[in-house]
Structure formats: C-alpha cells, structure tokens
C-alpha positions as semicolon CSV with decimal commas, in nm:
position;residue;x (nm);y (nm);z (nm)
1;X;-0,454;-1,709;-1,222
2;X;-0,409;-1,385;-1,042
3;X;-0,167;-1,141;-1,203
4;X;0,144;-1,075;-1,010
5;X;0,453;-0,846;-0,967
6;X;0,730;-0,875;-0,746
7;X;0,881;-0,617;-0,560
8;X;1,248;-0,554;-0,761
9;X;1,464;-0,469;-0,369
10;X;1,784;-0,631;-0,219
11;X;1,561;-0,813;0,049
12;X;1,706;-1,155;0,239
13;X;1,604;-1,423;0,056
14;X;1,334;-1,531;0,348
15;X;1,101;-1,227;0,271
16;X;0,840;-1,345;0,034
17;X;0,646;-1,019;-0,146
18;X;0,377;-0,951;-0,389
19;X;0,185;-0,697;-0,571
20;X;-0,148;-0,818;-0,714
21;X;-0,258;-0,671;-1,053
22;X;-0,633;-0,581;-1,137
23;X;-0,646;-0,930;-1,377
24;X;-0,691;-1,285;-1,333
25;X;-0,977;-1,286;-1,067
26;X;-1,385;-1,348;-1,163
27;X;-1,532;-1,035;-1,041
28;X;-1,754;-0,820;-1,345
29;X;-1,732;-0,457;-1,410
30;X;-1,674;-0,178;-1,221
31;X;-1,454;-0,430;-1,017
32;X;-1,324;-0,636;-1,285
33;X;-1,142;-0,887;-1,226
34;X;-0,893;-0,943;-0,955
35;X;-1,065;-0,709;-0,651
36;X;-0,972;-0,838;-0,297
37;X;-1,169;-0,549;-0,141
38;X;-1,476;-0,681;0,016
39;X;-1,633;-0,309;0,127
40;X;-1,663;-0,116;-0,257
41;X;-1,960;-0,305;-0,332
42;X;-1,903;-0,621;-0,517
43;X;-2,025;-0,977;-0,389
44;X;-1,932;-1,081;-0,118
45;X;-1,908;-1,447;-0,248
46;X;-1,725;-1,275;-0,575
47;X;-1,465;-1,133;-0,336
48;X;-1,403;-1,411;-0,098
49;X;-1,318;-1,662;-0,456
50;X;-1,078;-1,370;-0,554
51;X;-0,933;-1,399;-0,221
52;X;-0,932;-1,838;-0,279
53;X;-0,716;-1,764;-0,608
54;X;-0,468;-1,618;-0,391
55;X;-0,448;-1,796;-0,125
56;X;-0,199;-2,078;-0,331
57;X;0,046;-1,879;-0,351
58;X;0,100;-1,749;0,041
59;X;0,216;-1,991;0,367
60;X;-0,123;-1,869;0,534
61;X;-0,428;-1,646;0,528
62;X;-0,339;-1,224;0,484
63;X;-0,402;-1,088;0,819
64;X;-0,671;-0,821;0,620
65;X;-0,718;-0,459;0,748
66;X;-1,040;-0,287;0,799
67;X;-0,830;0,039;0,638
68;X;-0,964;0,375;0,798
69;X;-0,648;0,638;0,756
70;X;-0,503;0,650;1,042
71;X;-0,165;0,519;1,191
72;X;-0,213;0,215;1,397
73;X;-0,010;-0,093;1,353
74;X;-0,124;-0,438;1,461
75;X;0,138;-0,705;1,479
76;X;-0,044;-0,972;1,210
77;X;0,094;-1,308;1,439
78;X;-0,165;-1,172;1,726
79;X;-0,469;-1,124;1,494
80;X;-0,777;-1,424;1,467
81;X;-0,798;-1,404;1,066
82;X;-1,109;-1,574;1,141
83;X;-1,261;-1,318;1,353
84;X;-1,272;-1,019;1,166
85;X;-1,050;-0,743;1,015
86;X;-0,897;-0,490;1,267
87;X;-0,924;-0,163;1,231
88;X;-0,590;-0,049;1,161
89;X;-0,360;0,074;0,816
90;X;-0,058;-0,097;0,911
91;X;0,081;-0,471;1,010
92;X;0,401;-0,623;1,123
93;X;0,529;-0,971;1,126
94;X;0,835;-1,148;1,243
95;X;0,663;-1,485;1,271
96;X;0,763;-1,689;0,946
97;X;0,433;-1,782;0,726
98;X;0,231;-1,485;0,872
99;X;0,122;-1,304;0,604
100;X;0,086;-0,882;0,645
101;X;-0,201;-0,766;0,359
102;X;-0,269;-0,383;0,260
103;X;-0,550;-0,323;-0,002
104;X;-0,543;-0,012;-0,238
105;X;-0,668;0,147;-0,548
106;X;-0,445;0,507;-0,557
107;X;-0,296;0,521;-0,229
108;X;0,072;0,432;-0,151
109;X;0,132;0,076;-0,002
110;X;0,474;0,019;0,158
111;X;0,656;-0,331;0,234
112;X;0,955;-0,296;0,505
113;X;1,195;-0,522;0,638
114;X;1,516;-0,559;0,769
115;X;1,804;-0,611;0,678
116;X;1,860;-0,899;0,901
117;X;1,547;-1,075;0,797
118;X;1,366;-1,073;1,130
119;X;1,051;-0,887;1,056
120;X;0,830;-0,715;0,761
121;X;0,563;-0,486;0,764
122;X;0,315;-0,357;0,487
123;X;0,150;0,001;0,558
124;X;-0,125;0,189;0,371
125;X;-0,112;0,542;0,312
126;X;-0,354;0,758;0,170
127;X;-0,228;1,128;0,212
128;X;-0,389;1,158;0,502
129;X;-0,202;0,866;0,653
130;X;0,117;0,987;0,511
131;X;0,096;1,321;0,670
132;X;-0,047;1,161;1,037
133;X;0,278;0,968;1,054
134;X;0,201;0,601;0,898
135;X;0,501;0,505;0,814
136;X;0,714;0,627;1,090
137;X;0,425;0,473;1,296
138;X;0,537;0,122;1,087
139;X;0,897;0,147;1,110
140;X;0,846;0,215;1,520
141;X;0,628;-0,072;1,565
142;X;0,899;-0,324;1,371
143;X;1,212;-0,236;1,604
144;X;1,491;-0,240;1,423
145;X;1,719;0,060;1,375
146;X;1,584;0,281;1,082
147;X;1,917;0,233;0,886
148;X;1,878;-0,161;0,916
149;X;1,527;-0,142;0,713
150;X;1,422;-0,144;0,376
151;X;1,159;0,017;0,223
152;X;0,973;-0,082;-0,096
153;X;0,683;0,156;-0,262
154;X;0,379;-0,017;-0,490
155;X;0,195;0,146;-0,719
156;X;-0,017;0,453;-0,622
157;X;-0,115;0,745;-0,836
158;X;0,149;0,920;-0,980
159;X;0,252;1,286;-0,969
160;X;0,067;1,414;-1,262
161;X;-0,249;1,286;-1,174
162;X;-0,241;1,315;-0,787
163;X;-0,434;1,642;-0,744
164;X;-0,515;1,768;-0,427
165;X;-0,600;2,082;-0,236
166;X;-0,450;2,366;-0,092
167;X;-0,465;2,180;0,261
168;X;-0,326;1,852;0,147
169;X;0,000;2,059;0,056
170;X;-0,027;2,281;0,422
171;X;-0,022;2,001;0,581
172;X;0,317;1,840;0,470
173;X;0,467;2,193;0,414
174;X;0,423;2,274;0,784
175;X;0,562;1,942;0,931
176;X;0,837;2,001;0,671
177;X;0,923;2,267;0,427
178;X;1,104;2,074;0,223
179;X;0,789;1,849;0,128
180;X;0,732;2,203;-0,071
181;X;0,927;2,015;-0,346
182;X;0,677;1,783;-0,377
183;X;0,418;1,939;-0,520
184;X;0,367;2,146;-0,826
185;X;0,079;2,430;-0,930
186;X;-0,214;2,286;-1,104
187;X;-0,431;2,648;-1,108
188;X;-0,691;2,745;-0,915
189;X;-0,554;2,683;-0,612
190;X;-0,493;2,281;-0,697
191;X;-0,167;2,131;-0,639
192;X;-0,015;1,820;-0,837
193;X;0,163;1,608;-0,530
194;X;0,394;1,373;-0,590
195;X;0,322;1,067;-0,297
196;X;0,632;0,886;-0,394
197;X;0,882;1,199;-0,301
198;X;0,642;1,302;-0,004
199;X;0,663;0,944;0,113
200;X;1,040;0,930;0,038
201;X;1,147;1,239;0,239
202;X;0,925;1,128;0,554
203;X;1,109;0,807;0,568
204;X;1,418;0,958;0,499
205;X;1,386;1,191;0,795
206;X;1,421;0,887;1,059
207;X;1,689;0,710;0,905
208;X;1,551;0,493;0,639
209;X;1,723;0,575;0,374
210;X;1,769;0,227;0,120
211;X;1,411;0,276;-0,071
212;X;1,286;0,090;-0,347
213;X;0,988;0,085;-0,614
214;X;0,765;0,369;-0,707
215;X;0,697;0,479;-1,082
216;X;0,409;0,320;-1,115
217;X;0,094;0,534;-1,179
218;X;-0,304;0,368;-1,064
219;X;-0,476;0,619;-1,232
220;X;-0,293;0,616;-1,628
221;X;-0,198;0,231;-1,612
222;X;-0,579;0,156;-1,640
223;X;-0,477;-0,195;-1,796
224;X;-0,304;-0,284;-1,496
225;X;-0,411;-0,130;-1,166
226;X;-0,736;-0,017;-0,975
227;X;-0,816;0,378;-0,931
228;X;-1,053;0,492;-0,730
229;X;-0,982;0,881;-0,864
230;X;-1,044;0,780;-1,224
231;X;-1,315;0,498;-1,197
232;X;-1,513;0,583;-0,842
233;X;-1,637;0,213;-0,827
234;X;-1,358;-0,005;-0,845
235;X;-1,168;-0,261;-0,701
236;X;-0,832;-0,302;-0,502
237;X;-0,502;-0,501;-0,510
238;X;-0,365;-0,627;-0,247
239;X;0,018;-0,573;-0,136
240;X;0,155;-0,865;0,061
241;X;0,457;-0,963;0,261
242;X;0,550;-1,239;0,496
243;X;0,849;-1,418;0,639
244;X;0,937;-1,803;0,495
C-alpha cells in the first residue's frame, strides 16, 4: 500500500489532499519503493504500477506535470491525462474529482484552496521557481482574493541542509530584503536557506497569510522522503489535491 500523510490545515471538508511517502511502491534501489517520477531513470513499467497503487485512492487520474522551473499554471480540468504531461510547475482545479499532482524529491510543493471550497491548486517550487514568482503565479491563476486562500507546505529540504550559493540568496534579497532573514552563513561564500520562511514571506506579501505545514526535512528524514541533494538518483513523491 502506498504510504500516506495528510495535510494537518482547516480546509472545507470537500478538499481531498495527500502527501505520498517514499514506501509502499515496487520500485528497487536508488528509487526504492514508492517513486511516481517517470524521468530519473527507473522503469517505465516500474513507475506506471507505482502510479496503479495510487490510483485507488483518488476520484480520477493526477493531471502529471512535465516539471521544468518555471511559473506556468495549467488549469488540470482542460488537460488530456492521456496525451501527455504539460510542461508546466503548477495546476489548478475547481472541477470536483480532478485531481492536481506535483512530484518532488527536495523542492517545496504547495496545496492552496479557498476558503469557500471552489478551487485547489498544487505548485512546485524549486528555488528557482520560488524566486520567478510560482506561487504568486498559482494563487493568480485560482481567483480568489489572497486572504480567502489557504496555503499548505510538504516536505522539502529543510534549513540546515538547504545550501545554496551566493546567487540563490541575491536573488530573493533583491526582490525583497527581508528574505535576508532567510538565510544563514555556511562559509565560503555558501548560504544555509531556509525554503519554508522564503516561501512564507512571498506568499505573505500578496495577502495569503493562513499557512500551514512545513518542518519536514527530504534530505535528514531518509526513512521517509526522496532527496535528490543527498542520494542524486532517486525517486519522487507526489503531492496531490482535488475537489470531492
């Protein structure tokens, strides 16, 4: 059975959400054993059964992403699941039983929906993402005031493993100072950065302020999640979220 957690967020009762964990799935090492990811080089045929154990517990089949980090949104009800995955690190829904899928390994994947219940959205943001605008791109594409949606963060790598590059920190620093706080010296010219804060203070900035989740860390919760920073080859977990 695949291994599950549920988003912990004051969300109406007809948005449906899961996490997948890294266990209960049949693929071998380096992807073992739950890896929906069908491009980081495990079988094709091992990937699509991984992708059969979860389909029980979803209305429909996860409108998938080909994931690229950038900051378009596709609106999952208008997507042929049979045709392909589009290009794209975001998805919206406010059809019921149309499922919106992000896959990560380290990166930050973030459910929305309103308050109202009328539409959800799952994003993926790598920092690269995050600093292009992802989520504000995500929260634009649902249309619903910013203070009407919630916000709920899965697990990415955490802020003392999450080192990046003098860059990385430029380019949050210049779009806002205060995203200074999010990062800490690691020597040499490394910074630690802390995704959850940096993706906390973006959202924050257009009104969404009732955010969930975080904590987690990919890379020292080896047990339970995939990391692509400590293992290379690995696998992903999906982040789902539909309408009943």
């Amino acid at each position: 059975m695949v291994e599950t957690l549920h988003p912990e967020w004051p969300a109406p009762p007809q948005v449906r959400a899961l996490q997948t964990l890294r266990g209960g799935g049949c693929s071998p090492a380096p992807w073992d054993s739950c890896n929906f990811g069908d491009y980081v080089g495990d079988k094709p045929e091992r990937v699509a059964a991984n992708r059969a154990r979860l389909r029980p517990l979803l209305p429909s089949e996860p409108c998938w992403l080909r994931q690229v980090h950038g900051i378009t949104v596709v609106d999952a009800a208008t997507v042929d699941t049979t045709a392909g995955a589009p290009e794209a690190d975001a998805a919206f829904a406010r059809q019921p039983g149309t499922v919106c899928a992000v896959m990560t390994a380290d990166c930050l994947p973030a459910l929305f929906c309103d308050r109202a219940g009328s539409v959800v959205a799952a994003a993926h943001a790598g920092w690269r993402g995050l600093a292009d605008g992802v989520l504000e791109a995500t929260v634009a594409a649902m249309n619903a005031p910013p203070s009407e949606v919630l916000a709920w963060f899965g697990p990415a790598i955490g802020p003392r493993c999450f080192e990046v590059g003098g860059e990385v920190r430029s380019a949050f620093v210049e779009h806002d100072p205060a995203a200074a706080s999010a990062f800490q010296p690691a020597g040499d010219g490394k910074w630690l950065a802390d995704i959850y804060t940096l993706a906390r203070q973006r959202l924050m900035a257009i009104g969404v302020t009732a955010i969930f989740g975080g904590g987690h860390c990919t890379m020292s919760e080896r047990e339970r999640f995939f990391s692509y920073r400590r293992d290379d080859v690995t696998g992903r977990m999906a982040t789902l979220i539909w309408l009943a």
